[in-house]
Coordinates of C-alpha atoms and ligand atoms in Angstrom, one line a residue:
D298 CA 105.5 -65.9 -40.6
D299 CA 105.7 -64.1 -37.7
R300 CA 108.5 -62.2 -38.3
V301 CA 107.3 -61.9 -42.0
H302 CA 103.7 -60.3 -40.5
K303 CA 105.6 -58.1 -38.4
V304 CA 108.0 -56.2 -41.0
L305 CA 105.3 -56.1 -43.0
E306 CA 102.7 -54.7 -40.8
L307 CA 100.0 -57.2 -41.4
G308 CA 97.1 -58.4 -39.1
Q309 CA 97.0 -61.8 -37.9
D310 CA 94.5 -63.2 -40.1
E311 CA 96.2 -61.8 -43.3
L312 CA 97.7 -64.6 -45.3
V313 CA 101.4 -64.0 -46.7
V314 CA 101.7 -66.0 -49.8
Y315 CA 105.2 -68.3 -49.9
V316 CA 106.1 -70.5 -52.8
A317 CA 107.5 -73.8 -51.7
E318 CA 110.1 -75.6 -53.3
L319 CA 112.0 -79.2 -52.6
K320 CA 115.6 -78.7 -52.2
I321 CA 117.5 -80.4 -54.3
D322 CA 120.5 -81.6 -52.3
G323 CA 123.1 -81.0 -55.4
L324 CA 126.0 -78.8 -57.0
G325 CA 125.1 -75.0 -57.3
I326 CA 125.2 -73.9 -60.8
A327 CA 124.7 -70.3 -62.6
L328 CA 124.0 -70.4 -66.6
R329 CA 124.3 -67.2 -68.4
Y330 CA 122.2 -66.8 -71.7
R331 CA 122.9 -63.7 -74.3
D332 CA 120.4 -63.0 -76.8
G333 CA 118.5 -66.7 -75.7
V334 CA 122.0 -68.6 -76.5
L335 CA 123.8 -70.4 -73.7
Q336 CA 127.2 -68.6 -73.2
R337 CA 128.5 -69.7 -70.2
G338 CA 127.9 -72.3 -66.9
V339 CA 130.0 -71.6 -63.4
T340 CA 129.7 -73.7 -60.5
R341 CA 129.0 -71.9 -57.4
G342 CA 131.7 -73.4 -54.8
D343 CA 131.6 -70.6 -52.3
G344 CA 128.8 -68.5 -53.6
I345 CA 131.3 -65.8 -55.4
R346 CA 133.7 -67.4 -57.4
G347 CA 133.4 -70.8 -59.5
D348 CA 134.6 -73.1 -61.9
D349 CA 133.8 -72.4 -65.4
V350 CA 132.0 -75.7 -66.4
T351 CA 130.8 -74.9 -69.5
S352 CA 131.3 -77.8 -71.8
N353 CA 130.3 -80.0 -69.3
V354 CA 126.9 -77.7 -69.0
R355 CA 126.3 -78.4 -72.6
A356 CA 126.5 -82.2 -72.2
I357 CA 123.3 -82.0 -69.7
R358 CA 120.6 -82.9 -71.7
S359 CA 117.8 -80.9 -69.7
I360 CA 119.6 -77.7 -70.2
P361 CA 118.8 -76.2 -73.5
L362 CA 121.3 -74.4 -75.8
G363 CA 119.2 -71.9 -76.4
L364 CA 115.8 -70.6 -74.8
K365 CA 112.5 -70.9 -76.3
T366 CA 111.8 -67.2 -76.6
A367 CA 114.1 -64.7 -78.0
V368 CA 115.5 -62.9 -74.9
A369 CA 117.8 -60.0 -75.9
G370 CA 120.4 -59.2 -73.3
D371 CA 122.1 -60.9 -70.7
V372 CA 120.1 -63.6 -68.5
E373 CA 121.4 -65.0 -65.4
V374 CA 119.2 -68.1 -63.9
R375 CA 120.6 -70.1 -61.0
G376 CA 120.1 -73.7 -60.0
E377 CA 121.1 -77.2 -59.2
I378 CA 123.1 -79.8 -60.8
F379 CA 122.2 -83.1 -59.7
L380 CA 122.3 -87.0 -60.6
P381 CA 119.1 -88.8 -60.5
R382 CA 118.8 -91.5 -58.1
V383 CA 118.5 -94.5 -60.8
A384 CA 121.7 -93.0 -62.5
F385 CA 123.6 -92.7 -59.1
D386 CA 122.6 -96.8 -58.5
R387 CA 123.8 -97.6 -62.2
I388 CA 126.9 -95.7 -61.5
N389 CA 128.1 -96.9 -58.4
A390 CA 127.0 -100.6 -59.8
E391 CA 129.9 -99.7 -62.3
R392 CA 132.7 -98.6 -60.4
R393 CA 132.1 -101.5 -58.0
D394 CA 132.4 -103.9 -61.2
A395 CA 135.6 -101.8 -62.5
G396 CA 137.1 -101.9 -58.9
E397 CA 136.5 -98.6 -58.3
P398 CA 135.2 -97.1 -54.6
P399 CA 131.2 -96.3 -55.1
F400 CA 130.5 -92.6 -54.7
A401 CA 128.9 -92.0 -50.9
N402 CA 125.9 -90.0 -52.2
P403 CA 124.5 -88.2 -55.5
R404 CA 125.7 -85.2 -54.5
N405 CA 129.1 -86.4 -54.6
A406 CA 129.0 -87.9 -57.7
A407 CA 127.6 -85.3 -59.2
A408 CA 130.1 -83.0 -58.1
G409 CA 133.2 -85.6 -58.8
T410 CA 131.2 -85.6 -62.4
M411 CA 131.2 -82.0 -63.3
R412 CA 135.1 -81.7 -61.8
A413 CA 136.3 -83.9 -64.4
L414 CA 135.6 -81.6 -67.3
D415 CA 134.5 -84.7 -69.5
P416 CA 131.5 -83.8 -71.3
E417 CA 131.0 -87.1 -72.5
L418 CA 131.1 -88.3 -68.9
V419 CA 128.5 -85.9 -67.8
L420 CA 126.0 -87.1 -71.0
R421 CA 126.9 -90.9 -70.2
R422 CA 126.2 -90.5 -66.2
G423 CA 122.7 -88.4 -67.2
L424 CA 123.4 -85.5 -65.0
G425 CA 120.3 -83.4 -64.7
A426 CA 119.6 -79.8 -63.3
F427 CA 116.7 -77.8 -62.0
L428 CA 116.9 -74.0 -62.0
Y429 CA 115.0 -71.9 -59.4
Q430 CA 116.4 -68.2 -59.5
L431 CA 116.5 -65.4 -62.1
V432 CA 119.4 -63.2 -60.8
E433 CA 119.7 -60.4 -62.9
S434 CA 118.8 -59.3 -66.5
T435 CA 119.6 -56.3 -68.7
D436 CA 116.8 -53.5 -69.2
E437 CA 115.2 -55.3 -72.3
V438 CA 114.6 -57.9 -70.5
A439 CA 113.1 -56.5 -67.5
T440 CA 110.8 -54.5 -69.7
D441 CA 110.1 -57.6 -72.1
S442 CA 109.0 -60.0 -68.9
S443 CA 107.4 -57.4 -66.8
A444 CA 105.8 -60.1 -65.1
I445 CA 109.0 -60.9 -63.2
T446 CA 109.3 -57.8 -61.6
S447 CA 105.6 -56.9 -61.3
G448 CA 104.7 -60.5 -59.9
G449 CA 106.2 -62.7 -57.9
H450 CA 108.8 -65.7 -57.6
G451 CA 106.0 -68.1 -58.5
A452 CA 105.4 -65.8 -61.9
A453 CA 109.0 -65.7 -62.4
L454 CA 109.8 -69.7 -62.2
D455 CA 107.1 -70.1 -64.7
Q456 CA 108.9 -67.6 -66.7
L457 CA 111.9 -70.1 -66.8
V458 CA 109.7 -73.0 -67.7
G459 CA 108.1 -70.7 -70.4
W460 CA 111.6 -70.1 -71.8
G461 CA 112.2 -73.8 -71.9
L462 CA 114.9 -74.3 -68.9
P463 CA 114.1 -77.3 -66.3
V464 CA 112.5 -76.2 -63.0
E465 CA 111.1 -78.8 -60.4
S466 CA 107.7 -79.4 -61.2
H467 CA 106.4 -80.3 -57.7
R468 CA 106.8 -76.6 -56.4
G469 CA 103.7 -75.5 -54.5
R470 CA 101.9 -72.0 -54.1
C471 CA 101.1 -71.5 -50.6
E472 CA 98.6 -69.2 -49.3
G473 CA 99.4 -68.8 -45.5
I474 CA 101.8 -70.8 -43.1
G475 CA 99.7 -73.6 -42.5
E476 CA 99.8 -74.5 -46.1
V477 CA 103.2 -74.3 -46.3
L478 CA 103.7 -76.7 -43.0
A479 CA 101.3 -78.9 -44.9
Y480 CA 103.8 -79.0 -47.8
C481 CA 106.7 -80.1 -45.8
R482 CA 104.9 -82.8 -44.1
R483 CA 103.5 -84.1 -47.2
W484 CA 107.1 -84.4 -48.8
A485 CA 109.0 -85.7 -45.8
D486 CA 107.2 -89.0 -47.0
E487 CA 106.4 -88.5 -50.4
R488 CA 109.9 -87.5 -51.4
R489 CA 111.0 -91.2 -51.3
A490 CA 108.9 -91.7 -54.4
L491 CA 110.8 -89.0 -56.4
P492 CA 113.4 -89.6 -58.9
F493 CA 116.0 -87.7 -57.1
D494 CA 117.1 -86.7 -53.6
T495 CA 115.6 -83.8 -51.7
D496 CA 116.8 -82.9 -48.1
G497 CA 114.3 -80.3 -47.7
V498 CA 112.1 -77.5 -48.7
V499 CA 113.1 -74.1 -49.3
V500 CA 109.9 -71.4 -48.6
K501 CA 110.1 -67.9 -50.3
V502 CA 107.8 -65.0 -49.8
D503 CA 106.3 -64.5 -53.3
S504 CA 106.0 -60.9 -53.6
F505 CA 109.7 -59.3 -54.7
S506 CA 108.4 -55.8 -53.4
D507 CA 107.6 -57.6 -50.2
R508 CA 111.1 -59.0 -50.3
V509 CA 112.3 -55.7 -50.3
R510 CA 110.7 -54.3 -47.3
L511 CA 111.9 -57.7 -46.0
G512 CA 115.3 -56.9 -46.9
Q513 CA 117.8 -59.0 -45.3
T514 CA 120.2 -60.0 -41.5
A515 CA 124.1 -59.8 -41.8
K516 CA 124.0 -63.4 -43.8
F517 CA 120.3 -64.4 -45.0
P518 CA 117.6 -62.6 -46.7
R519 CA 114.5 -62.6 -44.3
W520 CA 112.2 -63.7 -46.9
A521 CA 113.3 -67.1 -47.5
I522 CA 114.0 -69.9 -44.8
A523 CA 115.2 -73.7 -45.6
F524 CA 112.9 -76.6 -43.9
K525 CA 115.3 -79.7 -43.7
F526 CA 113.7 -83.2 -43.4
A527 CA 115.1 -85.0 -40.5
A528 CA 117.5 -87.3 -41.6
E529 CA 117.7 -90.8 -40.5
Q530 CA 119.9 -91.5 -37.5
A531 CA 120.6 -93.5 -34.7
T532 CA 123.1 -94.0 -32.0
T533 CA 124.8 -97.0 -31.0
R534 CA 128.1 -98.9 -30.2
L535 CA 131.1 -99.3 -32.1
L536 CA 132.7 -102.8 -31.5
R537 CA 135.2 -103.0 -33.9
I538 CA 136.7 -101.7 -37.0
E539 CA 137.7 -104.0 -39.3
V540 CA 139.4 -103.3 -43.0
N541 CA 138.4 -104.8 -46.2
V542 CA 140.5 -105.4 -49.3
G543 CA 138.9 -104.7 -52.8
R544 CA 139.4 -106.4 -56.3
T545 CA 142.1 -103.1 -57.0
G546 CA 143.7 -103.9 -53.8
A547 CA 141.9 -101.1 -51.8
V548 CA 142.2 -101.3 -47.9
T549 CA 139.0 -99.7 -46.7
P550 CA 137.9 -99.3 -43.1
Y551 CA 134.3 -100.3 -42.0
A552 CA 132.5 -100.3 -38.6
V553 CA 131.0 -103.3 -37.1
L554 CA 128.5 -102.1 -34.9
E555 CA 126.0 -103.2 -32.0
P556 CA 122.7 -104.0 -34.2
V557 CA 120.8 -101.0 -34.3
Q558 CA 117.2 -100.0 -36.0
L559 CA 117.5 -97.5 -38.6
A560 CA 115.1 -96.7 -41.5
G561 CA 113.6 -99.9 -41.5
T562 CA 116.3 -102.3 -41.3
T563 CA 118.8 -103.3 -38.9
V564 CA 122.0 -102.2 -39.2
Q565 CA 125.3 -103.9 -38.0
M566 CA 128.1 -102.7 -40.3
A567 CA 128.7 -99.0 -41.8
T568 CA 131.2 -97.5 -43.8
L569 CA 133.7 -95.2 -42.7
H570 CA 135.0 -94.0 -46.2
N571 CA 138.9 -94.1 -45.4
A572 CA 141.3 -93.8 -42.8
N573 CA 141.5 -90.3 -42.8
D574 CA 138.0 -89.3 -42.3
V575 CA 138.4 -91.7 -39.1
I576 CA 141.3 -90.3 -38.0
R577 CA 140.0 -86.5 -38.7
K578 CA 136.9 -87.6 -36.5
D579 CA 138.1 -89.2 -34.1
I580 CA 136.1 -92.2 -34.4
R581 CA 137.1 -94.9 -31.8
V582 CA 136.5 -98.3 -31.0
G583 CA 134.0 -98.4 -27.8
D584 CA 132.5 -95.0 -28.7
Y585 CA 129.0 -94.6 -29.2
V586 CA 128.6 -93.3 -32.5
L587 CA 125.9 -91.5 -34.5
V588 CA 125.1 -93.2 -37.5
E589 CA 123.2 -92.1 -40.4
K590 CA 121.1 -93.6 -43.5
A591 CA 121.1 -90.6 -46.2
G592 CA 119.5 -91.1 -49.3
D593 CA 118.7 -95.0 -48.6
I594 CA 122.3 -95.9 -49.1
I595 CA 124.7 -97.7 -47.3
P596 CA 124.6 -96.4 -43.7
K597 CA 127.7 -94.2 -42.3
V598 CA 129.2 -93.4 -39.3
V599 CA 128.7 -89.6 -38.7
K600 CA 130.9 -89.1 -35.7
P601 CA 131.8 -90.3 -32.3
I602 CA 129.5 -88.9 -29.2
L603 CA 132.2 -87.8 -27.2
G604 CA 130.2 -87.4 -24.0
R605 CA 129.9 -91.1 -23.8
R606 CA 133.4 -92.0 -24.6
P607 CA 134.6 -94.7 -22.0
K608 CA 137.2 -93.2 -19.6
G609 CA 139.6 -94.7 -16.8
D610 CA 140.6 -97.9 -17.6
A611 CA 138.2 -98.5 -20.2
A612 CA 139.8 -95.4 -22.0
S613 CA 139.9 -95.6 -25.9
V614 CA 142.8 -95.6 -28.2
P615 CA 142.6 -93.4 -31.6
F616 CA 142.2 -95.4 -34.7
V617 CA 145.4 -96.4 -36.5
M618 CA 144.9 -97.9 -40.1
P619 CA 147.2 -101.3 -40.2
S620 CA 150.4 -100.6 -41.8
S621 CA 150.3 -103.8 -44.1
C622 CA 147.5 -105.9 -46.0
P623 CA 145.3 -108.2 -43.4
E624 CA 145.2 -110.9 -46.1
C625 CA 149.5 -111.0 -46.9
D626 CA 151.1 -108.8 -44.6
T627 CA 152.4 -106.3 -47.7
L628 CA 153.3 -102.8 -46.7
L629 CA 150.3 -100.8 -48.3
E630 CA 150.6 -98.1 -50.6
R631 CA 149.3 -94.9 -51.3
S632 CA 149.4 -92.2 -54.0
D633 CA 150.1 -88.8 -53.6
K634 CA 146.6 -88.3 -55.4
E635 CA 144.6 -90.7 -53.5
V636 CA 143.1 -90.8 -49.9
V637 CA 142.6 -95.1 -50.3
W638 CA 145.6 -96.9 -49.0
R639 CA 146.4 -100.1 -51.7
C640 CA 148.1 -103.7 -50.9
P641 CA 150.4 -103.6 -54.2
N642 CA 150.8 -107.2 -54.2
E643 CA 149.4 -108.9 -57.4
G644 CA 149.4 -112.3 -55.6
C645 CA 147.3 -110.7 -52.7
P646 CA 145.1 -113.7 -52.1
A647 CA 142.0 -111.1 -50.9
K648 CA 142.6 -109.5 -54.6
N649 CA 142.6 -112.8 -56.1
R650 CA 139.2 -114.1 -54.3
C651 CA 137.7 -110.6 -55.3
G652 CA 139.0 -111.3 -59.0
L653 CA 138.1 -114.8 -59.1
L654 CA 134.3 -114.4 -58.2
H655 CA 134.2 -111.2 -60.4
F656 CA 135.6 -113.5 -63.2
A657 CA 133.0 -116.2 -62.7
G658 CA 130.1 -113.7 -62.2
R659 CA 126.9 -113.8 -63.9
R660 CA 127.5 -111.0 -66.0
A661 CA 131.1 -112.0 -66.6
M662 CA 132.2 -115.8 -67.5
N663 CA 129.0 -117.1 -65.8
I664 CA 130.5 -119.9 -64.1
E665 CA 127.9 -121.5 -62.4
G666 CA 128.6 -123.0 -59.3
L667 CA 131.7 -121.4 -58.6
G668 CA 130.8 -119.3 -55.7
E669 CA 132.3 -117.8 -53.1
S670 CA 133.0 -120.7 -50.5
L671 CA 134.6 -122.7 -53.3
V672 CA 136.5 -119.9 -54.5
N673 CA 138.3 -119.8 -51.1
Q674 CA 139.1 -123.2 -50.9
L675 CA 140.8 -123.0 -54.5
I676 CA 143.1 -120.1 -53.5
D677 CA 143.5 -121.4 -50.2
T678 CA 144.4 -125.0 -51.4
G679 CA 146.8 -122.9 -53.8
L680 CA 144.9 -125.0 -56.8
V681 CA 144.0 -122.0 -58.3
R682 CA 146.4 -118.8 -58.3
D683 CA 144.7 -116.8 -61.2
V684 CA 141.5 -116.9 -63.4
A685 CA 143.7 -119.0 -66.2
D686 CA 144.0 -121.9 -63.3
I687 CA 140.7 -122.4 -63.5
Y688 CA 140.6 -123.6 -67.0
G689 CA 143.1 -126.4 -65.6
L690 CA 141.1 -127.5 -62.8
T691 CA 140.2 -131.3 -63.2
V692 CA 137.2 -133.4 -61.5
D693 CA 140.2 -135.7 -59.6
A694 CA 141.5 -132.2 -58.4
L695 CA 138.1 -130.8 -57.6
S696 CA 136.8 -134.2 -55.9
G697 CA 139.8 -133.7 -53.3
L698 CA 138.1 -130.6 -52.0
E699 CA 136.1 -130.7 -48.8
R700 CA 132.2 -131.1 -49.5
M701 CA 132.8 -131.5 -52.9
A702 CA 131.1 -134.3 -54.4
R703 CA 132.3 -136.2 -57.5
K704 CA 129.1 -135.3 -59.2
S705 CA 129.3 -131.7 -58.2
A706 CA 133.0 -131.9 -59.6
T707 CA 132.0 -133.3 -63.0
N708 CA 128.9 -130.7 -63.1
L709 CA 131.6 -127.7 -62.4
V710 CA 133.9 -128.7 -65.1
A711 CA 131.5 -128.8 -67.2
E712 CA 130.1 -125.2 -66.7
I713 CA 134.0 -124.2 -66.7
E714 CA 134.1 -125.9 -70.5
K715 CA 130.9 -124.0 -71.5
S716 CA 132.2 -120.7 -70.1
K717 CA 135.1 -121.1 -72.6
D718 CA 132.9 -120.2 -75.1
R719 CA 131.5 -116.7 -73.9
D720 CA 132.0 -113.5 -76.1
F721 CA 134.9 -111.9 -75.7
A722 CA 133.2 -109.0 -74.3
Q723 CA 132.3 -110.6 -71.3
L724 CA 136.1 -112.2 -70.9
L725 CA 137.2 -108.5 -71.1
F726 CA 134.9 -107.4 -68.2
G727 CA 135.7 -110.3 -66.5
L728 CA 139.5 -109.9 -66.2
G729 CA 138.6 -106.7 -64.2
V730 CA 140.4 -103.8 -65.6
R731 CA 140.7 -101.0 -63.9
H732 CA 137.6 -98.7 -64.9
V733 CA 136.5 -101.3 -67.4
G734 CA 132.9 -102.1 -66.8
E735 CA 130.5 -104.0 -68.8
G736 CA 129.6 -101.3 -71.1
A737 CA 133.1 -100.4 -72.1
A738 CA 134.2 -103.8 -72.5
D739 CA 131.1 -104.3 -74.8
L740 CA 132.3 -101.1 -76.8
L741 CA 136.1 -102.2 -76.9
A742 CA 134.8 -105.6 -78.2
R743 CA 132.8 -104.6 -80.6
R744 CA 135.6 -102.1 -82.4
F745 CA 138.1 -104.3 -81.9
N746 CA 136.9 -107.4 -82.7
G747 CA 138.4 -109.1 -79.9
L748 CA 141.8 -109.9 -78.4
D749 CA 144.2 -109.5 -81.5
G750 CA 142.6 -106.3 -82.6
L751 CA 142.8 -104.7 -79.1
L752 CA 146.3 -105.8 -78.5
D753 CA 147.3 -103.9 -82.0
A754 CA 145.0 -100.7 -80.9
S755 CA 147.1 -97.5 -79.9
L756 CA 146.2 -95.4 -77.1
E757 CA 145.1 -93.0 -79.9
D758 CA 142.6 -95.7 -81.3
L759 CA 141.4 -96.9 -78.1
E760 CA 140.7 -93.3 -77.1
A761 CA 138.9 -93.1 -80.3
V762 CA 136.0 -95.0 -79.4
D763 CA 132.4 -93.5 -79.1
G764 CA 132.0 -93.6 -75.4
V765 CA 135.6 -94.8 -73.9
G766 CA 137.3 -91.8 -72.3
P767 CA 141.0 -91.3 -71.8
V768 CA 141.0 -92.9 -68.4
V769 CA 139.7 -96.0 -69.5
A770 CA 142.2 -96.2 -72.5
A771 CA 145.1 -95.7 -70.7
S772 CA 143.7 -98.5 -67.8
V773 CA 143.4 -101.0 -71.1
R774 CA 146.7 -99.9 -72.6
T775 CA 148.7 -100.2 -69.2
F776 CA 146.9 -103.6 -68.5
L777 CA 147.5 -105.1 -72.0
D778 CA 151.4 -103.7 -71.7
K779 CA 152.0 -105.7 -68.4
E780 CA 154.3 -108.7 -69.3
Q781 CA 152.2 -110.8 -66.4
N782 CA 148.7 -110.0 -68.1
R783 CA 149.8 -111.2 -71.9
R784 CA 151.0 -114.5 -70.2
L785 CA 147.7 -114.5 -68.5
L786 CA 146.0 -114.0 -71.7
A787 CA 148.2 -116.2 -73.8
R788 CA 147.5 -119.3 -71.1
L789 CA 143.8 -118.1 -71.7
R790 CA 144.0 -119.0 -75.2
R791 CA 146.0 -121.8 -75.0
F792 CA 143.3 -123.2 -72.7
G793 CA 140.8 -123.0 -75.5
V794 CA 139.0 -119.8 -74.0
R795 CA 137.3 -118.0 -77.0
M796 CA 139.2 -114.6 -77.6
D797 CA 136.8 -113.1 -80.5
S798 CA 133.7 -111.1 -80.0
D799 CA 130.6 -111.4 -82.0
L800 CA 129.8 -108.2 -81.2
A801 CA 131.6 -106.6 -83.9
R802 CA 129.5 -108.4 -86.7
A803 CA 126.5 -107.4 -85.4
G804 CA 127.1 -104.3 -87.4
A805 CA 126.2 -106.5 -90.4
L806 CA 122.8 -107.1 -88.5
P807 CA 120.0 -105.7 -90.7
Q808 CA 119.4 -102.0 -89.5
T809 CA 116.0 -102.6 -88.6
L810 CA 115.5 -99.7 -85.9
S811 CA 117.3 -97.3 -87.9
G812 CA 116.3 -93.9 -87.3
R813 CA 114.3 -94.5 -83.9
T814 CA 115.4 -93.1 -80.5
F815 CA 114.5 -95.5 -77.6
V816 CA 114.8 -94.7 -74.1
I817 CA 115.0 -97.8 -71.6
T818 CA 113.3 -97.4 -68.2
G819 CA 113.2 -99.7 -65.3
V820 CA 114.4 -103.3 -64.7
L821 CA 114.6 -105.6 -67.2
T822 CA 114.3 -109.2 -66.5
S823 CA 116.1 -111.5 -69.8
M824 CA 119.1 -108.7 -70.2
S825 CA 120.9 -106.2 -68.7
R826 CA 120.5 -103.0 -69.7
E827 CA 123.5 -102.8 -71.4
D828 CA 122.7 -105.5 -73.3
A829 CA 119.7 -104.0 -74.6
K830 CA 121.1 -100.8 -75.5
A831 CA 124.0 -102.8 -77.7
A832 CA 120.9 -104.5 -79.1
I833 CA 119.2 -101.5 -80.6
E834 CA 122.4 -99.8 -81.3
A835 CA 123.3 -102.9 -83.5
R836 CA 120.6 -102.4 -85.4
G837 CA 120.8 -99.0 -86.2
G838 CA 118.6 -97.5 -83.3
K839 CA 119.8 -95.0 -81.1
V840 CA 119.2 -94.4 -77.2
S841 CA 118.6 -91.9 -74.9
E842 CA 118.6 -91.3 -71.2
S843 CA 115.8 -88.8 -71.2
V844 CA 112.5 -89.0 -72.7
S845 CA 111.4 -85.8 -75.0
K846 CA 109.5 -85.4 -78.2
R847 CA 112.1 -86.7 -80.3
T848 CA 111.8 -90.2 -78.5
S849 CA 110.3 -93.3 -80.9
A850 CA 109.2 -95.2 -77.7
V851 CA 110.0 -96.4 -74.5
V852 CA 111.0 -99.9 -73.3
V853 CA 109.5 -100.3 -70.1
G854 CA 110.9 -102.7 -67.3
T855 CA 109.6 -103.3 -64.2
D856 CA 109.9 -100.9 -61.3
A857 CA 109.6 -97.9 -64.3
G858 CA 109.4 -94.4 -62.7
S859 CA 109.4 -91.0 -64.1
K860 CA 110.1 -91.5 -67.6
L861 CA 106.8 -94.0 -68.2
V862 CA 104.8 -91.3 -66.7
K863 CA 106.8 -88.5 -69.2
A864 CA 106.4 -90.8 -72.1
R865 CA 102.5 -91.5 -71.3
G866 CA 102.4 -87.3 -70.9
L867 CA 104.2 -86.9 -74.3
G868 CA 101.8 -89.6 -76.0
I869 CA 105.1 -92.0 -76.8
E870 CA 104.7 -95.3 -77.8
T871 CA 105.8 -97.7 -74.7
V872 CA 106.8 -101.5 -75.3
D873 CA 107.3 -104.1 -72.5
E874 CA 110.0 -106.2 -72.4
Q875 CA 108.4 -109.2 -74.6
E876 CA 107.3 -106.8 -77.5
F877 CA 110.9 -105.4 -77.1
R878 CA 112.4 -109.0 -77.5
G879 CA 110.0 -109.5 -80.7
L880 CA 111.1 -105.5 -81.8
I881 CA 115.2 -106.8 -81.8
N882 CA 114.4 -110.6 -83.1
D883 CA 112.2 -109.1 -86.4
Ligands
ZN251 ZN1 147.2 -108.0 -49.7

């Protein structure tokens, strides 16, 4: 503000008008519209060159394919592609279910999604976009919208809104630096209630003519500056580095820390991402490390505090990734494409433990009583080596286990018996096929009726299923083609585990919701969001990620957020969970 006053030769009491905008931590994007029609979308990786991501951009719902007003000539607008927090949480839950490593933050998830060049994935993941800059335009446009040249940045943003482009709505016009500071202070707290992550505020001089007078330094314009919110960080001691074996055999290091307070919680463990990262940052046991909680996700170790590294006798040594599995001692493997080390042993007890827990989980075969300590015992005693073995368990065998009364054993056997009747979709999800989450399992069970149909399906058949991408299709085919898995499925069938699905027959349900589009927001207590979606679609309805004028009704669970606000704003009907159940049972 001082510099702006000086260059513009303003008096002390003259206020500069600024526009303050929330800084979205996303992926930079440039869109080009020709005669009002979206032509091209390019990422701005290095600010100069980018990748053509036009087909992905078209799959982002908030980006219009055509501008509301017919604008002649070329218009380029810039902004950010981002992932709303709810979508981020959902994707990470799905990735954990599918045995894939979760994304560290929404920014990575958005970037990874755009890189995949798979519009269906973009659509399914629900990427959003905010635009904040009109870069260049042909002469016709400039004369048509004189507000842009004669007015300022705020007017230009309003123009973008007028064209139907998504612009972040909390931007503020600030008269004087005092209002800018108030804006920054307010959002340092209130940002937590936003449905997306923001890491700061961008403050720009509003007037374009003043901007020209201000000019720029070698690197940055003198008329804009970013204010960064303080990240929640703490320093603590790294006690140990341990490695964890996941369901797919991924072996990843994590930090065990001296307990420390961070963003209102006590933190004792933090992610170290992967072995490469630990070595690159030279994080060592015994170091004091900077720990950060960004976007309220799992804390991560940022870097070691080198000045506090122990010397002399207590000197630390660089981290060495174990070469073999901590559970089964099999040599770890790593493919060229991946940074993650994996235990290749199909019979690895760590993988089996995770796999069994997943199989028995509530959203899979839902076997009550088959929890972590029991699973450990079953594996350690050799009673169970794969999921089919569960169905061979007897009351006698179970009673022989530690802390297992005969009554509990009887109950568990009854629960196991009950699980034989679960839908094939739950079984498929429970098998833990890589990349197959609950949603994909539902889609496959619905399309192919059950195991026999699935076994007959070619790779092309699998890929042709709406919502199933090539990665999932290939993974399913590979799984089914493995002799070992065929034997496992045959054994499950012999034990009387059901191999067909009701979902396929759901097509025969009366199409009571035909022609209606629903949006689900918040958490439903009696069913998962996937189930709610399936229920709507089975009755001919459609489910959309975002609320628009075309939305028929919004199903509102607990902790509903911006979608509810938007629905109210647009006067769209809302139904609570009970009403929704009535609707689908009608
Ligand atoms: Zn292993």
